[in-house]
Short mmCIF file of N, CA, C and O in Angstrom, two decimals:
data_model
loop_
_atom_site.label_atom_id
_atom_site.label_comp_id
_atom_site.label_asym_id
_atom_site.label_seq_id
_atom_site.Cartn_x
_atom_site.Cartn_y
_atom_site.Cartn_z
N MET A 1 165.69 -85.51 113.16
CA MET A 1 164.90 -84.49 113.82
C MET A 1 164.29 -85.10 115.09
O MET A 1 163.69 -86.15 115.04
N PRO A 2 164.47 -84.43 116.23
CA PRO A 2 163.94 -84.98 117.47
C PRO A 2 162.41 -84.99 117.48
O PRO A 2 161.76 -84.13 116.90
N LYS A 3 161.87 -86.01 118.15
CA LYS A 3 160.42 -86.14 118.26
C LYS A 3 159.90 -85.00 119.14
O LYS A 3 160.44 -84.72 120.19
N LYS A 4 158.84 -84.33 118.69
CA LYS A 4 158.29 -83.20 119.42
C LYS A 4 156.95 -83.59 120.05
O LYS A 4 156.21 -84.38 119.49
N ASP A 5 156.67 -83.00 121.18
CA ASP A 5 155.39 -83.20 121.83
C ASP A 5 154.39 -82.22 121.23
O ASP A 5 154.29 -81.07 121.64
N LEU A 6 153.66 -82.67 120.22
CA LEU A 6 152.73 -81.80 119.51
C LEU A 6 151.54 -81.41 120.38
O LEU A 6 150.92 -80.39 120.14
N GLU A 7 151.24 -82.20 121.39
CA GLU A 7 150.10 -81.89 122.25
C GLU A 7 150.22 -80.51 122.89
O GLU A 7 149.23 -79.80 123.02
N LYS A 8 151.41 -80.11 123.27
CA LYS A 8 151.56 -78.80 123.90
C LYS A 8 151.29 -77.67 122.91
O LYS A 8 150.92 -76.58 123.30
N TYR A 9 151.44 -77.93 121.62
CA TYR A 9 151.18 -76.90 120.61
C TYR A 9 149.71 -76.82 120.22
O TYR A 9 149.22 -75.76 119.87
N ILE A 10 149.02 -77.94 120.28
CA ILE A 10 147.64 -77.96 119.81
C ILE A 10 146.61 -77.98 120.95
O ILE A 10 145.42 -77.92 120.69
N ARG A 11 147.04 -78.05 122.16
CA ARG A 11 146.15 -78.15 123.32
C ARG A 11 145.11 -77.04 123.36
O ARG A 11 143.94 -77.27 123.60
N ASP A 12 145.51 -75.80 123.13
CA ASP A 12 144.61 -74.66 123.23
C ASP A 12 144.06 -74.21 121.88
O ASP A 12 143.46 -73.16 121.78
N THR A 13 144.28 -75.00 120.87
CA THR A 13 143.77 -74.66 119.54
C THR A 13 142.30 -75.03 119.46
O THR A 13 141.91 -76.13 119.82
N THR A 14 141.49 -74.11 118.98
CA THR A 14 140.06 -74.39 118.85
C THR A 14 139.80 -75.21 117.60
O THR A 14 140.69 -75.42 116.79
N THR A 15 138.59 -75.62 117.43
CA THR A 15 138.21 -76.45 116.30
C THR A 15 137.33 -75.67 115.33
O THR A 15 136.80 -74.62 115.68
N PRO A 16 137.12 -76.22 114.14
CA PRO A 16 136.19 -75.58 113.21
C PRO A 16 134.75 -75.55 113.74
O PRO A 16 133.92 -74.86 113.20
N LYS A 17 134.48 -76.28 114.80
CA LYS A 17 133.14 -76.29 115.39
C LYS A 17 132.99 -75.21 116.45
O LYS A 17 132.07 -75.24 117.25
N ASP A 18 133.89 -74.25 116.46
CA ASP A 18 133.83 -73.15 117.43
C ASP A 18 132.81 -72.12 116.95
O ASP A 18 133.08 -71.33 116.06
N TYR A 19 131.64 -72.14 117.56
CA TYR A 19 130.59 -71.19 117.22
C TYR A 19 130.46 -70.12 118.31
O TYR A 19 129.43 -69.49 118.44
N SER A 20 131.52 -69.93 119.07
CA SER A 20 131.49 -68.98 120.17
C SER A 20 131.56 -67.55 119.65
O SER A 20 131.74 -67.31 118.46
N GLU A 21 131.47 -66.62 120.56
CA GLU A 21 131.60 -65.20 120.23
C GLU A 21 133.06 -64.76 120.18
O GLU A 21 133.35 -63.59 119.97
N SER A 22 133.98 -65.70 120.40
CA SER A 22 135.40 -65.37 120.39
C SER A 22 135.82 -64.82 119.04
O SER A 22 135.37 -65.29 117.99
N LYS A 23 136.68 -63.83 119.09
CA LYS A 23 137.23 -63.27 117.85
C LYS A 23 138.73 -63.51 117.83
O LYS A 23 139.38 -63.62 118.86
N TYR A 24 139.26 -63.58 116.62
CA TYR A 24 140.67 -63.88 116.41
C TYR A 24 141.30 -62.82 115.51
O TYR A 24 140.63 -62.26 114.64
N LEU A 25 142.56 -62.60 115.73
CA LEU A 25 143.35 -61.77 114.84
C LEU A 25 143.77 -62.70 113.70
O LEU A 25 144.35 -63.77 113.93
N VAL A 26 143.42 -62.32 112.47
CA VAL A 26 143.61 -63.19 111.31
C VAL A 26 144.32 -62.39 110.21
O VAL A 26 143.99 -61.23 109.95
N TYR A 27 145.28 -63.04 109.56
CA TYR A 27 145.96 -62.43 108.41
C TYR A 27 145.45 -63.11 107.15
O TYR A 27 145.53 -64.33 107.01
N VAL A 28 144.90 -62.32 106.23
CA VAL A 28 144.40 -62.82 104.95
C VAL A 28 145.38 -62.35 103.88
O VAL A 28 145.50 -61.16 103.61
N GLU A 29 146.10 -63.31 103.28
CA GLU A 29 147.10 -62.97 102.26
C GLU A 29 146.54 -63.26 100.88
O GLU A 29 146.05 -64.36 100.61
N LEU A 30 146.63 -62.26 100.01
CA LEU A 30 146.09 -62.34 98.65
C LEU A 30 147.18 -62.04 97.64
O LEU A 30 148.31 -61.70 98.00
N TYR A 31 146.84 -62.07 96.38
CA TYR A 31 147.81 -61.76 95.33
C TYR A 31 148.03 -60.26 95.19
O TYR A 31 149.01 -59.82 94.60
N LYS A 32 147.10 -59.46 95.72
CA LYS A 32 147.23 -58.00 95.71
C LYS A 32 146.24 -57.43 96.71
O LYS A 32 145.41 -58.16 97.26
N ARG A 33 146.32 -56.14 96.95
CA ARG A 33 145.34 -55.43 97.77
C ARG A 33 144.61 -54.44 96.89
O ARG A 33 145.23 -53.79 96.04
N ASP A 34 143.32 -54.33 97.05
CA ASP A 34 142.58 -53.24 96.42
C ASP A 34 141.23 -53.09 97.11
O ASP A 34 140.83 -53.92 97.92
N LYS A 35 140.53 -52.03 96.78
CA LYS A 35 139.25 -51.72 97.44
C LYS A 35 138.22 -52.82 97.24
O LYS A 35 137.43 -53.11 98.14
N LYS A 36 138.22 -53.42 96.08
CA LYS A 36 137.24 -54.47 95.76
C LYS A 36 137.43 -55.68 96.68
O LYS A 36 136.47 -56.22 97.22
N LEU A 37 138.69 -56.10 96.87
CA LEU A 37 138.98 -57.25 97.73
C LEU A 37 138.70 -56.92 99.19
O LEU A 37 138.15 -57.74 99.92
N LYS A 38 139.05 -55.71 99.60
CA LYS A 38 138.79 -55.29 100.98
C LYS A 38 137.29 -55.30 101.27
O LYS A 38 136.86 -55.72 102.34
N LYS A 39 136.50 -54.88 100.30
CA LYS A 39 135.05 -54.86 100.48
C LYS A 39 134.49 -56.27 100.66
O LYS A 39 133.63 -56.51 101.51
N ILE A 40 134.98 -57.21 99.88
CA ILE A 40 134.53 -58.60 100.00
C ILE A 40 134.87 -59.14 101.38
O ILE A 40 134.03 -59.76 102.04
N ILE A 41 136.09 -58.91 101.84
CA ILE A 41 136.51 -59.39 103.16
C ILE A 41 135.70 -58.71 104.26
O ILE A 41 135.28 -59.36 105.22
N SER A 42 135.45 -57.44 104.11
CA SER A 42 134.72 -56.66 105.12
C SER A 42 133.28 -57.13 105.32
O SER A 42 132.67 -56.82 106.33
N GLU A 43 132.74 -57.87 104.38
CA GLU A 43 131.40 -58.41 104.53
C GLU A 43 131.34 -59.47 105.63
O GLU A 43 130.27 -59.79 106.13
N HIS A 44 132.50 -60.04 105.97
CA HIS A 44 132.56 -61.15 106.92
C HIS A 44 133.31 -60.84 108.22
O HIS A 44 133.21 -61.60 109.18
N CYS A 45 134.09 -59.77 108.23
CA CYS A 45 134.88 -59.46 109.41
C CYS A 45 135.30 -57.98 109.38
O CYS A 45 135.03 -57.28 108.41
N LYS A 46 135.98 -57.57 110.42
CA LYS A 46 136.46 -56.19 110.50
C LYS A 46 137.92 -56.13 110.04
O LYS A 46 138.78 -56.82 110.60
N VAL A 47 138.18 -55.36 109.00
CA VAL A 47 139.55 -55.18 108.53
C VAL A 47 140.21 -54.12 109.42
O VAL A 47 139.74 -52.99 109.51
N ILE A 48 141.29 -54.51 110.07
CA ILE A 48 141.98 -53.63 111.01
C ILE A 48 143.09 -52.83 110.34
O ILE A 48 143.26 -51.65 110.58
N LYS A 49 143.83 -53.52 109.45
CA LYS A 49 144.99 -52.87 108.84
C LYS A 49 145.29 -53.50 107.48
O LYS A 49 145.14 -54.69 107.30
N GLU A 50 145.73 -52.65 106.55
CA GLU A 50 146.18 -53.14 105.26
C GLU A 50 147.67 -53.41 105.34
O GLU A 50 148.41 -52.58 105.86
N LEU A 51 148.09 -54.56 104.85
CA LEU A 51 149.50 -54.92 104.80
C LEU A 51 149.94 -55.04 103.35
O LEU A 51 149.12 -54.87 102.44
N GLU A 52 151.19 -55.34 103.11
CA GLU A 52 151.71 -55.34 101.74
C GLU A 52 150.92 -56.26 100.80
O GLU A 52 150.57 -55.89 99.69
N PHE A 53 150.61 -57.48 101.26
CA PHE A 53 149.93 -58.44 100.39
C PHE A 53 148.61 -58.93 100.97
O PHE A 53 148.13 -59.99 100.61
N GLY A 54 148.03 -58.16 101.88
CA GLY A 54 146.77 -58.62 102.42
C GLY A 54 146.26 -57.73 103.53
O GLY A 54 146.58 -56.54 103.59
N TYR A 55 145.48 -58.35 104.41
CA TYR A 55 144.79 -57.59 105.44
C TYR A 55 144.88 -58.29 106.79
O TYR A 55 144.80 -59.51 106.88
N LEU A 56 145.01 -57.49 107.83
CA LEU A 56 144.92 -57.96 109.19
C LEU A 56 143.49 -57.72 109.62
O LEU A 56 142.98 -56.61 109.48
N CYS A 57 142.82 -58.77 110.11
CA CYS A 57 141.40 -58.69 110.40
C CYS A 57 141.07 -59.21 111.79
O CYS A 57 141.82 -59.97 112.37
N GLU A 58 139.90 -58.81 112.26
CA GLU A 58 139.32 -59.32 113.50
C GLU A 58 138.11 -60.14 113.06
O GLU A 58 137.17 -59.59 112.49
N ALA A 59 138.14 -61.46 113.32
CA ALA A 59 137.09 -62.32 112.78
C ALA A 59 136.71 -63.44 113.73
O ALA A 59 137.53 -63.91 114.51
N HIS A 60 135.46 -63.88 113.63
CA HIS A 60 135.02 -65.10 114.29
C HIS A 60 135.62 -66.26 113.50
O HIS A 60 135.84 -66.15 112.28
N LEU A 61 135.84 -67.37 114.15
CA LEU A 61 136.42 -68.52 113.48
C LEU A 61 135.56 -68.97 112.29
O LEU A 61 136.08 -69.33 111.24
N GLN A 62 134.25 -68.88 112.42
CA GLN A 62 133.36 -69.32 111.34
C GLN A 62 133.37 -68.37 110.13
O GLN A 62 132.87 -68.72 109.07
N ALA A 63 133.96 -67.19 110.27
CA ALA A 63 134.04 -66.27 109.14
C ALA A 63 135.15 -66.66 108.16
O ALA A 63 135.10 -66.28 106.99
N ILE A 64 136.09 -67.45 108.61
CA ILE A 64 137.24 -67.79 107.77
C ILE A 64 136.83 -68.54 106.50
O ILE A 64 137.21 -68.13 105.40
N PRO A 65 136.03 -69.60 106.58
CA PRO A 65 135.61 -70.24 105.32
C PRO A 65 134.72 -69.34 104.46
O PRO A 65 134.75 -69.42 103.23
N GLU A 66 133.97 -68.46 105.10
CA GLU A 66 133.12 -67.53 104.34
C GLU A 66 133.97 -66.54 103.54
O GLU A 66 133.65 -66.20 102.40
N ILE A 67 135.03 -66.05 104.15
CA ILE A 67 135.95 -65.14 103.45
C ILE A 67 136.54 -65.85 102.23
O ILE A 67 136.54 -65.32 101.12
N THR A 68 137.04 -67.05 102.45
CA THR A 68 137.64 -67.83 101.37
C THR A 68 136.64 -68.10 100.25
O THR A 68 136.94 -67.94 99.07
N ARG A 69 135.44 -68.51 100.63
CA ARG A 69 134.40 -68.82 99.64
C ARG A 69 134.03 -67.58 98.82
O ARG A 69 133.91 -67.64 97.59
N SER A 70 133.85 -66.45 99.49
CA SER A 70 133.46 -65.22 98.79
C SER A 70 134.54 -64.76 97.82
O SER A 70 134.24 -64.34 96.70
N LEU A 71 135.79 -64.84 98.23
CA LEU A 71 136.88 -64.43 97.34
C LEU A 71 137.03 -65.39 96.16
O LEU A 71 137.15 -64.96 95.01
N SER A 72 137.01 -66.68 96.45
CA SER A 72 137.21 -67.65 95.36
C SER A 72 136.03 -67.68 94.39
O SER A 72 136.23 -67.93 93.20
N SER A 73 134.83 -67.41 94.87
CA SER A 73 133.67 -67.41 93.96
C SER A 73 133.75 -66.26 92.95
O SER A 73 133.12 -66.31 91.90
N LYS A 74 134.55 -65.25 93.27
CA LYS A 74 134.76 -64.13 92.34
C LYS A 74 136.13 -64.23 91.68
O LYS A 74 136.67 -63.27 91.15
N ASN A 75 136.71 -65.45 91.74
CA ASN A 75 137.97 -65.78 91.07
C ASN A 75 139.18 -65.00 91.60
O ASN A 75 140.06 -64.61 90.83
N HIS A 76 139.23 -64.77 92.90
CA HIS A 76 140.38 -64.12 93.53
C HIS A 76 141.19 -65.16 94.29
O HIS A 76 140.63 -65.95 95.06
N ALA A 77 142.49 -65.17 94.07
CA ALA A 77 143.37 -66.15 94.71
C ALA A 77 143.63 -65.79 96.17
O ALA A 77 143.94 -64.66 96.49
N VAL A 78 143.49 -66.78 97.04
CA VAL A 78 143.81 -66.64 98.45
C VAL A 78 145.07 -67.46 98.69
O VAL A 78 145.08 -68.67 98.49
N TYR A 79 146.14 -66.81 99.13
CA TYR A 79 147.40 -67.52 99.33
C TYR A 79 147.49 -68.16 100.71
O TYR A 79 148.04 -69.23 100.86
N GLN A 80 146.94 -67.50 101.70
CA GLN A 80 146.86 -68.11 103.02
C GLN A 80 145.99 -67.27 103.93
O GLN A 80 145.81 -66.08 103.71
N ILE A 81 145.43 -67.94 104.92
CA ILE A 81 144.74 -67.26 106.00
C ILE A 81 145.33 -67.82 107.28
O ILE A 81 145.29 -69.04 107.50
N VAL A 82 145.89 -66.94 108.08
CA VAL A 82 146.60 -67.36 109.29
C VAL A 82 145.89 -66.81 110.51
O VAL A 82 145.70 -65.61 110.63
N ARG A 83 145.48 -67.72 111.39
CA ARG A 83 144.89 -67.30 112.67
C ARG A 83 146.05 -67.01 113.62
O ARG A 83 146.81 -67.91 113.97
N LEU A 84 146.19 -65.75 113.99
CA LEU A 84 147.34 -65.34 114.79
C LEU A 84 147.11 -65.47 116.29
O LEU A 84 147.98 -65.97 117.00
N ALA A 85 145.99 -64.98 116.78
CA ALA A 85 145.74 -65.02 118.22
C ALA A 85 144.28 -64.79 118.52
O ALA A 85 143.59 -64.09 117.78
N ARG A 86 143.83 -65.35 119.62
CA ARG A 86 142.47 -65.08 120.10
C ARG A 86 142.49 -63.74 120.79
O ARG A 86 143.36 -63.48 121.64
N ILE A 87 141.57 -62.84 120.42
CA ILE A 87 141.62 -61.49 120.99
C ILE A 87 140.43 -61.15 121.87
O ILE A 87 140.50 -60.24 122.68
N LEU A 88 139.31 -61.82 121.72
CA LEU A 88 138.14 -61.57 122.56
C LEU A 88 137.48 -62.86 122.93
O LEU A 88 137.40 -63.76 122.21
#
């Protein structure tokens, strides 16, 4: 496998210390969708769209660990949270 210049991929990536007002398009993938899970996620961000196995959300970077913590504290499995793009 050829050596890749990872710097070009991570150059514009923010850090967990991003306390800015920037919002990101985030995909939260769960084991299922239901009103109870949507309500938990909605406490931390704006749910934009329901997808087959999760939700597309608009969130601050600092909301991501809060979403995970809230779901896991109620014993709900989180399969992945993907930051797709900075939107604001």
